[in-house]
Tab-separated table of C-alpha atoms and ligand atoms in Angstrom:
chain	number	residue	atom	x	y	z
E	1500	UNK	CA	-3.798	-2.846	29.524
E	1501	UNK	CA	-5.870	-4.842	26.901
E	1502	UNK	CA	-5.459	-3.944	22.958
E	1503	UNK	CA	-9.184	-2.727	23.298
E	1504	UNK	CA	-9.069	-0.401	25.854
E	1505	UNK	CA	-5.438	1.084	23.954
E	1506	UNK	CA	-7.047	1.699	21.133
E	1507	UNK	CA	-8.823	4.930	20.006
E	1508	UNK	CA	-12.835	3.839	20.398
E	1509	UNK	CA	-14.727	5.659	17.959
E	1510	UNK	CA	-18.265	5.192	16.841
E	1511	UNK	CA	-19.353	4.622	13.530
E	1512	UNK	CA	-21.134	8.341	13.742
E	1513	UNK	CA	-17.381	9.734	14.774
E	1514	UNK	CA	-15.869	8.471	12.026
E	1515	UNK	CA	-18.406	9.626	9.779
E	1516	UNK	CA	-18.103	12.751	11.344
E	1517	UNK	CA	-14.570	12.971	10.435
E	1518	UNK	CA	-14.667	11.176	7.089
E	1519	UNK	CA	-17.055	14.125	5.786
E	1520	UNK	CA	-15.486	16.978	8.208
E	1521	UNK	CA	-15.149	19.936	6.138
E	1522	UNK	CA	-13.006	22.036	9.040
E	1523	UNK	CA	-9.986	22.492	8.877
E	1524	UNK	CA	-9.173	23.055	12.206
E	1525	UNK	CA	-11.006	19.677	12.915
E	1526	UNK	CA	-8.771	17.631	10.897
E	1527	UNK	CA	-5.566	19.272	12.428
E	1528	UNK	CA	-6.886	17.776	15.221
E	1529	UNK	CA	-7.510	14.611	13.982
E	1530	UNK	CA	-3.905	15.063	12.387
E	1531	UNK	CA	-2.319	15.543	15.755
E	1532	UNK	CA	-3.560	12.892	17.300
E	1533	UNK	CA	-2.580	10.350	14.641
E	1534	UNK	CA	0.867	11.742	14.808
E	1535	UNK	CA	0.852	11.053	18.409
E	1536	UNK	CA	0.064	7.686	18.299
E	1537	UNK	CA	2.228	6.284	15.292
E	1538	UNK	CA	4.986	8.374	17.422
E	1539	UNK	CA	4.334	5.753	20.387
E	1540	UNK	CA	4.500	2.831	18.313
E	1541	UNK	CA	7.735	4.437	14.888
E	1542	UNK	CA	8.987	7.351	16.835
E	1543	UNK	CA	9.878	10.167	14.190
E	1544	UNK	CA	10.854	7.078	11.685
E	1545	UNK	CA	10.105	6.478	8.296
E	1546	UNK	CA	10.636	3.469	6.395
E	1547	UNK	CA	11.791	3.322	2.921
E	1548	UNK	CA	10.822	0.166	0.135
E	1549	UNK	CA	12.392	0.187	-2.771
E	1550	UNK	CA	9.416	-0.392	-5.574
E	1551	UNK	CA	10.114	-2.863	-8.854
E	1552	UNK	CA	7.209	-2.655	-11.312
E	1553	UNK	CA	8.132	-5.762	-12.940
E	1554	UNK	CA	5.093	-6.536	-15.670
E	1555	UNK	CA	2.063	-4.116	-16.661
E	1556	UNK	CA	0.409	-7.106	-18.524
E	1557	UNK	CA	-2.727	-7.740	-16.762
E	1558	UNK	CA	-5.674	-10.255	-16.781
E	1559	UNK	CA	-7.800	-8.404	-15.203
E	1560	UNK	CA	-10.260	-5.341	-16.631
E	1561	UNK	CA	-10.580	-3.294	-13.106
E	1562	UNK	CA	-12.872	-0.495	-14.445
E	1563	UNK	CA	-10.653	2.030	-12.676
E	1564	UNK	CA	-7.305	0.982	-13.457
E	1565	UNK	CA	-4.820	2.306	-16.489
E	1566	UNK	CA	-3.194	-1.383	-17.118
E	1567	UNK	CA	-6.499	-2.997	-16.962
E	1568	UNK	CA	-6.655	-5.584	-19.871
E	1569	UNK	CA	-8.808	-3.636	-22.046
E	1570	UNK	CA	-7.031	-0.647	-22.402
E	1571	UNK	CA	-5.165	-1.350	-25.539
E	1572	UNK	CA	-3.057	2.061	-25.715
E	1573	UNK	CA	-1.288	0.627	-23.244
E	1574	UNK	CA	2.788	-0.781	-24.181
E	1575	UNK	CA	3.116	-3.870	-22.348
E	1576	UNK	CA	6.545	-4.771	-20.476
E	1577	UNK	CA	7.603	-7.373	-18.502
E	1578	UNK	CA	11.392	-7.169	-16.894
E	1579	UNK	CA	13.546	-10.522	-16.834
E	1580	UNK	CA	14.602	-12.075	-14.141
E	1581	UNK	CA	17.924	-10.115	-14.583
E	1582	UNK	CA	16.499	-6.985	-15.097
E	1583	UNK	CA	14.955	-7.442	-11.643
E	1584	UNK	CA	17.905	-8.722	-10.173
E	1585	UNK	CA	19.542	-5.866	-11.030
E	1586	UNK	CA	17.444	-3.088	-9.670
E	1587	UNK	CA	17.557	-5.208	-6.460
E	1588	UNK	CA	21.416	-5.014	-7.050
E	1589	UNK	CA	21.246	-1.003	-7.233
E	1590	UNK	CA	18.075	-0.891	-4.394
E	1591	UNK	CA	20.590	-3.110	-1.884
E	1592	UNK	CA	23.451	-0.264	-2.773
E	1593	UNK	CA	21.917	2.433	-2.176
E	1594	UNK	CA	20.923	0.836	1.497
E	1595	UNK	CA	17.248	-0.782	0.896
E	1596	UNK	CA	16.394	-3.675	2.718
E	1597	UNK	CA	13.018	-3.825	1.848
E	1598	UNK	CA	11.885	-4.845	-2.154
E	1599	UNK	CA	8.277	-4.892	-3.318
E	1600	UNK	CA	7.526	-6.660	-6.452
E	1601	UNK	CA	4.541	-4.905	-7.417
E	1602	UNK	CA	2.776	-6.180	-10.875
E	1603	UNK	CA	-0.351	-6.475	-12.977
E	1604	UNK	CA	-1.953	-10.186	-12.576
E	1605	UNK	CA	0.207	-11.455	-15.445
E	1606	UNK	CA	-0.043	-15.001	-16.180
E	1607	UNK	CA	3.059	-15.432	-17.728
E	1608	UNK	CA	4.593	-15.052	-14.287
E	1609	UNK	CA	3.860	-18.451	-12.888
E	1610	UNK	CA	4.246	-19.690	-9.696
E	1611	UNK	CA	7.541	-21.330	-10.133
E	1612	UNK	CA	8.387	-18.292	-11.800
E	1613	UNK	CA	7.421	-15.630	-9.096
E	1614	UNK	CA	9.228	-18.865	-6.604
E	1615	UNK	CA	12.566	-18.777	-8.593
E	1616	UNK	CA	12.508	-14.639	-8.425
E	1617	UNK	CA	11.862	-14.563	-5.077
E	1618	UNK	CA	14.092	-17.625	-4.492
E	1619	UNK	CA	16.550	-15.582	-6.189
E	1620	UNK	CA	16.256	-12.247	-4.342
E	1621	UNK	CA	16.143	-14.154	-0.990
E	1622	UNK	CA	19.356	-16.198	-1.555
E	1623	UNK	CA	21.191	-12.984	-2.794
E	1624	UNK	CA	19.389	-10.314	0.263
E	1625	UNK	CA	18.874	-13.176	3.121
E	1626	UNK	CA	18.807	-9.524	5.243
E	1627	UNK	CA	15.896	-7.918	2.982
E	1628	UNK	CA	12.415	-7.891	3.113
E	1629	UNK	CA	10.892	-9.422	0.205
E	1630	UNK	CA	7.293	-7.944	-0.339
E	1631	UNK	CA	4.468	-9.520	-2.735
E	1632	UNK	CA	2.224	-7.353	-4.914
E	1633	UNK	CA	0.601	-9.270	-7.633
E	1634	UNK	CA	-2.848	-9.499	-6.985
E	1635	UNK	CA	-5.200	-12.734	-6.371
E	1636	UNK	CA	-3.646	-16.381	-6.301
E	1637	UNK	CA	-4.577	-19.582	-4.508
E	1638	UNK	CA	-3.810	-20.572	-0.880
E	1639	UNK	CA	-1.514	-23.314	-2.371
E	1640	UNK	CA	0.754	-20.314	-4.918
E	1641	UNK	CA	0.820	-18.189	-1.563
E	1642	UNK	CA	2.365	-20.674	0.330
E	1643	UNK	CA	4.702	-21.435	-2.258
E	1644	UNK	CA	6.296	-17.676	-2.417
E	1645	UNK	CA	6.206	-17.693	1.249
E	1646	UNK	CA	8.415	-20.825	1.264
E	1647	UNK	CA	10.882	-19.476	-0.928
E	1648	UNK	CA	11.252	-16.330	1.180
E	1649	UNK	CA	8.590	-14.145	0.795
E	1650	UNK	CA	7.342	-12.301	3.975
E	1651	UNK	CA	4.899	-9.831	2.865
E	1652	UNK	CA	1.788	-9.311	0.428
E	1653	UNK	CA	0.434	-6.346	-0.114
E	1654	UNK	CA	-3.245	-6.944	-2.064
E	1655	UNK	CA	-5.856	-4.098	-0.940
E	1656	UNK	CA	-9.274	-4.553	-0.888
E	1657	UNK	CA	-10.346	-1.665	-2.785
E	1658	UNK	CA	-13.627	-0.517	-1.030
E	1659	UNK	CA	-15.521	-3.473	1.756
E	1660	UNK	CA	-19.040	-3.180	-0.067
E	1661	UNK	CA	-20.101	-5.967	-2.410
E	1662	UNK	CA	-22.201	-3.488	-4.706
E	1663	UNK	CA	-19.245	-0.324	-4.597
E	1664	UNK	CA	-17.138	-3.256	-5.425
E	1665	UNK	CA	-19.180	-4.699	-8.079
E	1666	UNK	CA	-19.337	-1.108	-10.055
E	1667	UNK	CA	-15.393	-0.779	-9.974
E	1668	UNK	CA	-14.266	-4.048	-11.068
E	1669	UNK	CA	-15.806	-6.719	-13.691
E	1670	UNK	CA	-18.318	-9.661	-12.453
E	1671	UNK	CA	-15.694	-12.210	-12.756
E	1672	UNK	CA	-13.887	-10.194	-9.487
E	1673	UNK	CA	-15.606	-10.437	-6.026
E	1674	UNK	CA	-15.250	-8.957	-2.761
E	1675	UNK	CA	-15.495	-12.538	-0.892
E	1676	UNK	CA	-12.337	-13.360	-2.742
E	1677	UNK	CA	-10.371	-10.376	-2.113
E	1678	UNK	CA	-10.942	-11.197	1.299
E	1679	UNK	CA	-10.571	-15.243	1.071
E	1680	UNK	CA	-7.334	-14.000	-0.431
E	1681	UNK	CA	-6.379	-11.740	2.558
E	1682	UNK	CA	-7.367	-14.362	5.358
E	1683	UNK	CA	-5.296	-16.876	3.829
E	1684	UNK	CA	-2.290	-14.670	3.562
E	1685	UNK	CA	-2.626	-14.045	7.451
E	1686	UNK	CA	-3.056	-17.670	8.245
E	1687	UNK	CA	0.517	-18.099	6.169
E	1688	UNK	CA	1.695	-15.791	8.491
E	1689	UNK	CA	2.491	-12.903	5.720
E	1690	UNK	CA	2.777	-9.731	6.900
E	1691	UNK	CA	0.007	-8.363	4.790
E	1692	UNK	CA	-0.922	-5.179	3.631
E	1693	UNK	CA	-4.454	-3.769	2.336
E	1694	UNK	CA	-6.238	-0.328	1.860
E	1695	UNK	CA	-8.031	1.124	-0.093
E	1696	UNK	CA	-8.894	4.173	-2.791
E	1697	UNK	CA	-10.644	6.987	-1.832
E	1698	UNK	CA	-12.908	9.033	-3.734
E	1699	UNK	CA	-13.691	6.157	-6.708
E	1700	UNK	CA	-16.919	6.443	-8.525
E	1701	UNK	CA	-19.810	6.134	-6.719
E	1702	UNK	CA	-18.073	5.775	-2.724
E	1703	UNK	CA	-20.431	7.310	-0.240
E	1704	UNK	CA	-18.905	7.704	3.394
E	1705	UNK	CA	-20.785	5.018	4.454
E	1706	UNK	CA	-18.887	2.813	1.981
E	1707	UNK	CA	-15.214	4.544	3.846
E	1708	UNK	CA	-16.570	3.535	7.512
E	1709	UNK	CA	-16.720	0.295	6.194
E	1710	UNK	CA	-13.671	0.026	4.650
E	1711	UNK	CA	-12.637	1.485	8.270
E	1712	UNK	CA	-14.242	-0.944	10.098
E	1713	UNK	CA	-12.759	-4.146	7.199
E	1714	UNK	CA	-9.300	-2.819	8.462
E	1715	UNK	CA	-10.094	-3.308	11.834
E	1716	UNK	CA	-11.630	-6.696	11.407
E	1717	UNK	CA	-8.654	-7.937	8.982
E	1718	UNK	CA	-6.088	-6.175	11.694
E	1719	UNK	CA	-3.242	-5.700	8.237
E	1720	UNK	CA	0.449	-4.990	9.305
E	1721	UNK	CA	0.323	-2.454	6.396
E	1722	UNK	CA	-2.584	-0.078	5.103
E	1723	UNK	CA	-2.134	1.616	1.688
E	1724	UNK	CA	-4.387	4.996	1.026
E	1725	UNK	CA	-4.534	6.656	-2.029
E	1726	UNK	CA	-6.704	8.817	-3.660
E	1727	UNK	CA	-8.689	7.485	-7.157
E	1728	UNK	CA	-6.785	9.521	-10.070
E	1729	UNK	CA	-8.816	8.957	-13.113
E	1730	UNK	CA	-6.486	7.214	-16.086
E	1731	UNK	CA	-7.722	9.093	-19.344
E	1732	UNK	CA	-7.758	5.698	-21.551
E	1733	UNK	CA	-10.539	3.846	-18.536
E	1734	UNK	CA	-14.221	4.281	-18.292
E	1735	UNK	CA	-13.716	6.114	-15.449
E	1736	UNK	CA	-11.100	8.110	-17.167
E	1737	UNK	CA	-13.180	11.075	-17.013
E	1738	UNK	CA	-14.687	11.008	-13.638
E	1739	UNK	CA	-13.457	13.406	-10.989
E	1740	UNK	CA	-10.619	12.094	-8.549
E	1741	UNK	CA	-10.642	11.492	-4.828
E	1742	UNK	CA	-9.690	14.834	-2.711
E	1743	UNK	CA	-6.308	15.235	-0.686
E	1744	UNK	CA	-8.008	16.076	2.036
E	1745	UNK	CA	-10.267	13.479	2.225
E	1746	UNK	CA	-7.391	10.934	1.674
E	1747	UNK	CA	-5.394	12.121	4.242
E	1748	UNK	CA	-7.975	12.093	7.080
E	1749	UNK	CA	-8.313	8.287	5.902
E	1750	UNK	CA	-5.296	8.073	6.884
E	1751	UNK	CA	-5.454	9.842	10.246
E	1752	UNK	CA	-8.294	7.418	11.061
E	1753	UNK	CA	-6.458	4.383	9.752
E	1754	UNK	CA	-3.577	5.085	12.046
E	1755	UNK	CA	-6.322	5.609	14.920
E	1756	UNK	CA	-7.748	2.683	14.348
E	1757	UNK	CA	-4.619	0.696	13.853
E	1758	UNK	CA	-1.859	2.127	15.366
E	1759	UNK	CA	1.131	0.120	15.329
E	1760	UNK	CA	0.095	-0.255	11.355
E	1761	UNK	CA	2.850	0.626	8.701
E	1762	UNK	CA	0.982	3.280	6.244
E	1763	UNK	CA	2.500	3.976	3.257
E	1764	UNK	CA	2.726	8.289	2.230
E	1765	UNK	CA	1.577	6.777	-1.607
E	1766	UNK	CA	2.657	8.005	-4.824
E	1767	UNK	CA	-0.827	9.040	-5.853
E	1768	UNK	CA	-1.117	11.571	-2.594
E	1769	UNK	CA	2.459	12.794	-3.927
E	1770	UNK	CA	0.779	13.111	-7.860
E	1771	UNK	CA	-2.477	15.150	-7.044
E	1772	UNK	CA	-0.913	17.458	-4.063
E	1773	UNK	CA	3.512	18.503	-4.145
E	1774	UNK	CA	3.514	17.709	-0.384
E	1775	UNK	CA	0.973	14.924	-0.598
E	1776	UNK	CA	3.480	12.513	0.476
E	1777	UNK	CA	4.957	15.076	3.251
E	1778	UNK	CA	1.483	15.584	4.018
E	1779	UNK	CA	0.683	12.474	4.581
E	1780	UNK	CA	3.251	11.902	6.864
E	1781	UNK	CA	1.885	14.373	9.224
E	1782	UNK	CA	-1.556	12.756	9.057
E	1783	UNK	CA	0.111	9.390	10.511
E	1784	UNK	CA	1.436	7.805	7.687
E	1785	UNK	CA	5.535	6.593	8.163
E	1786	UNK	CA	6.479	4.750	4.812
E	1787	UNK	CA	7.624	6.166	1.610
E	1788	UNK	CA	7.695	3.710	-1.528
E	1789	UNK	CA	10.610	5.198	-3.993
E	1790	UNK	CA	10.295	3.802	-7.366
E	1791	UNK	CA	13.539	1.589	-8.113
E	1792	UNK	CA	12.163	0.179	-11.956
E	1793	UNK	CA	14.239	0.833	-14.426
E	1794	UNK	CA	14.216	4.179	-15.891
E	1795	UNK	CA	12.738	3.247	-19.665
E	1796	UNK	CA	9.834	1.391	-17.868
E	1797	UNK	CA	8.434	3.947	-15.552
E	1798	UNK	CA	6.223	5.850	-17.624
E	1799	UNK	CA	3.938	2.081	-18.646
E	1800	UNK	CA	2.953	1.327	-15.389
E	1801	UNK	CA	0.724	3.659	-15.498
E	1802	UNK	CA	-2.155	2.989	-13.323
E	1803	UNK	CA	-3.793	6.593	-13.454
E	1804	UNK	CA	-2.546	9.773	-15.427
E	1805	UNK	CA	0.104	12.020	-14.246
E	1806	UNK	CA	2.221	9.809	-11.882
E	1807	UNK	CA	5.140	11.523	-10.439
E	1808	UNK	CA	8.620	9.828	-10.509
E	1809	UNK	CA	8.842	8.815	-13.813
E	1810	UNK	CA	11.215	10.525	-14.859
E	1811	UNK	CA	13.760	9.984	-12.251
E	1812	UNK	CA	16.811	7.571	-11.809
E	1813	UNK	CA	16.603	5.095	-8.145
E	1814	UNK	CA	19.499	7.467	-6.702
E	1815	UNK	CA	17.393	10.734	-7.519
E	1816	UNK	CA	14.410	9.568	-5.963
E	1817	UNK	CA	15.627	7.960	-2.737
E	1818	UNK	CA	17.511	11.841	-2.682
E	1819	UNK	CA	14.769	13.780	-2.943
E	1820	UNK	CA	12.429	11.545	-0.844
E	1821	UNK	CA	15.170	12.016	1.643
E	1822	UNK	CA	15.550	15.319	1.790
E	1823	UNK	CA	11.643	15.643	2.024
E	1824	UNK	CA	11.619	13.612	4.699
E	1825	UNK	CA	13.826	15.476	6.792
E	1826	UNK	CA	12.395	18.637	5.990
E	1827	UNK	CA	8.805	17.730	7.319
E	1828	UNK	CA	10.678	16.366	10.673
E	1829	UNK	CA	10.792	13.262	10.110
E	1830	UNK	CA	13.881	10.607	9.977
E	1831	UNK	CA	14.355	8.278	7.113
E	1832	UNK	CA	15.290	4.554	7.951
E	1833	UNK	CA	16.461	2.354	5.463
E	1834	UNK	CA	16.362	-0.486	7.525
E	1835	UNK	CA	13.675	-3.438	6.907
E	1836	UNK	CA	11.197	-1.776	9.043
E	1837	UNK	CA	8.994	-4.612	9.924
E	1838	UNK	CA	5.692	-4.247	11.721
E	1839	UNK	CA	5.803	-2.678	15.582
E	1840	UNK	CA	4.935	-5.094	18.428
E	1841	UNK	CA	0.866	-4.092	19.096
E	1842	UNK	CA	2.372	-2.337	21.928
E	1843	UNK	CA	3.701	1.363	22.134
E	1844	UNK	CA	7.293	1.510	22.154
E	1845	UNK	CA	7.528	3.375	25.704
E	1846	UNK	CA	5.393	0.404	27.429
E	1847	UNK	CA	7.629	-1.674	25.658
E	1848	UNK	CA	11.218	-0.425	27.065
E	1849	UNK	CA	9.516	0.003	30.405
E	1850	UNK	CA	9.020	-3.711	30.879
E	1851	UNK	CA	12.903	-4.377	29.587
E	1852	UNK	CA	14.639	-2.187	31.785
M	2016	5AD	N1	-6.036	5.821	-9.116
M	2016	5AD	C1	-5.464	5.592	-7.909
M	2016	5AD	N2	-5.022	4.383	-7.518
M	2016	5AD	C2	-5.155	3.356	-8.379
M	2016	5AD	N3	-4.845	2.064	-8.265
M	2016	5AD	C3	-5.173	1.444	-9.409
M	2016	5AD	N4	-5.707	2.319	-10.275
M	2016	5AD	C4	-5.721	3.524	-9.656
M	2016	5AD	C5	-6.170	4.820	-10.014
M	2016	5AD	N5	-6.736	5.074	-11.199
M	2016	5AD	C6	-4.345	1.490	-7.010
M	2016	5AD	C7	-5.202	0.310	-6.561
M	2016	5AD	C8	-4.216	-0.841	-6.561
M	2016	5AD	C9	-2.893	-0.144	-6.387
M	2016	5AD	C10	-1.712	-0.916	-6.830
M	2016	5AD	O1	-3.046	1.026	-7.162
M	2016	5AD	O2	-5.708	0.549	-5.249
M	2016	5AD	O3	-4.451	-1.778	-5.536
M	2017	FES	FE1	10.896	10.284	-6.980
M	2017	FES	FE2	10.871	12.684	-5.612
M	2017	FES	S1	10.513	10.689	-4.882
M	2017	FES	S2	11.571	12.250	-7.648
């Protein structure tokens, strides 16, 4: 069977359709049927990465985003290289193999810097996944963390139109080199992540079908969905925010579209909606992202207002996303979780037995 004929072929007026759907019973449907197909591809697994916000300084003045360099209420942090050494040290107790290093783009991290951290963290955890998340670089730093033992980047594209993308982000940021960025990620043989916010100023649906149809074109290992929270101290701070429904249905499609895809249940979908993570989950998402910064941190990285976890020690959170894991029917897996084959599981043990 060829990849094309696998995969779910839906017009661009279908996935309007359901990007705009307003029924509920439709997007149970549409819910069902991505369940089914990450099923083929995870099983009932979910994957767990253990999150270090390492530095909310920021060079950049994203029009949406709470660390953006303008916003001057902001308390700026960066952790040491010990500090993140150490809540790798507690992530690799409490089982993660998976670390993302998720920052603002913060010059003072250099590339030999970000190469002796990850250097570091590889040496220490040659069995964990060491995951990228610090915006735009050049093909030359990429290659350099991916030589010292990186193996993933996560940098989403934010929405696939040049003039959406122009009204969230300031003229010295383009589209083209989000996506130079992204293609030369791939060609380094990253697993790499993108995705997208949903409901951001001035997105129409047709801006979401192309961000659907980027995804398919960029075929990512990893898709991050979240909805836009507004962050009180940005220009968009009082602007409403994207709609759970709406977000998860993104998912749904994402998972159509790209089904042996790791999706991420975000921490956004778990800040505007209780179950938004759980719910997620059931719309075909199968990774959870528990926060493992230190405690007296969480609160700055603020990227929008409101976000959940911030409060809560490494142990309490990996608990509780746990226990909500099993509770939707689901099975939490600690182990590195790295992208499926781009072939369903059951086709897969057919041809080794
Ligand atoms: N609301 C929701 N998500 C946001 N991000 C940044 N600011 C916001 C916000 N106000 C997302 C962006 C970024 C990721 C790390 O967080 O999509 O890529
Ligand atoms: Fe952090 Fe629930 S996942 S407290």
């Amino acid at each position: 069977m060829t990849r094309l004929t696998r995969r779910a072929k839906l017009s661009d007026d279908e996935l309007l359709h359901y990007i705009s759907t307003d029924d509920p019973a439709e997007a149970e449907a549409l819910f069902a049927r991505a369940r089914a197909e990450r099923e083929k591809y995870y099983g009932a697994d979910v994957y767990f990465r253990g999150l270090i916000e390492f530095t909310n300084y920021c060079k950049n003045d994203c029009l949406y985003c709470g660390i953006r360099r303008s916003n001057r209420n902001v308390e700026r942090y960066r952790l040491s290289v010990d500090q993140i050494l150490n809540c790798a040290a507690l992530g690799s107790m409490l089982g993660y193999h998976t670390f993302v290093l998720q920052g603002g783009e913060d010059t003072y991290f250099t590339d030999e810097r970000v190469v002796e951290i990850v250097g570091a963290l590889h040496e220490k955890y040659p069995g964990c996944a060491i995951t990228l998340s610090i915006g735009e670089r050049s093909e030359e730093s990429y290659a350099a963390f991916r030589e010292a033992g990186a193996a993933r980047y996560l940098l989403r594209h934010e929405t696939a139109n040049e003039a959406h993308y122009a009204m969230l982000h300031p003229a010295s940021m383009s589209l083209e080199n989000r996506k130079q960025c992204l293609y030369n990620l791939k060609k380094l043989r990253f697993q790499v992540g993108s995705g997208f916010m949903v409901g951001t100023p001035y997105q129409t649906p047709e801006n979401l079908l192309e961000d659907l149809r980027f995804l398919q074109e960029l075929e990512p290992d990893m898709v991050g969905i979240g909805p836009f929270i507004p962050q009180s101290d940005t220009p968009f701070g009082g602007e409403p925010g994207g709609s759970l429904e709406q977000t998860l249905r993104m998912v749904a499609l994402s998972r159509l579209l790209l089904p042996s895809a790791l999706i991420p249940a975000t921490t956004a979908l778990g800040t505007i909606h209780g179950h938004g993570r759980e719910k997620a989950l059931l719309a075909g998402a199968n990774v959870v992202m528990p926060n493992l910064s230190p405690k007296n941190v969480r609160k700055l990285y603020a990227l929008y207002d409101n976000k959940i976890c911030t409060g809560d020690e490494a142990a309490e959170c990996l608990g509780c996303m746990t226990g909500r894991i099993k509770r939707a029917g689901f099975i939490p897996n600690m182990c590195r979780g790295d992208v499926a084959l781009k072939r369903p599981r059951s086709v897969r043990l057919h041809r080794t037995e």
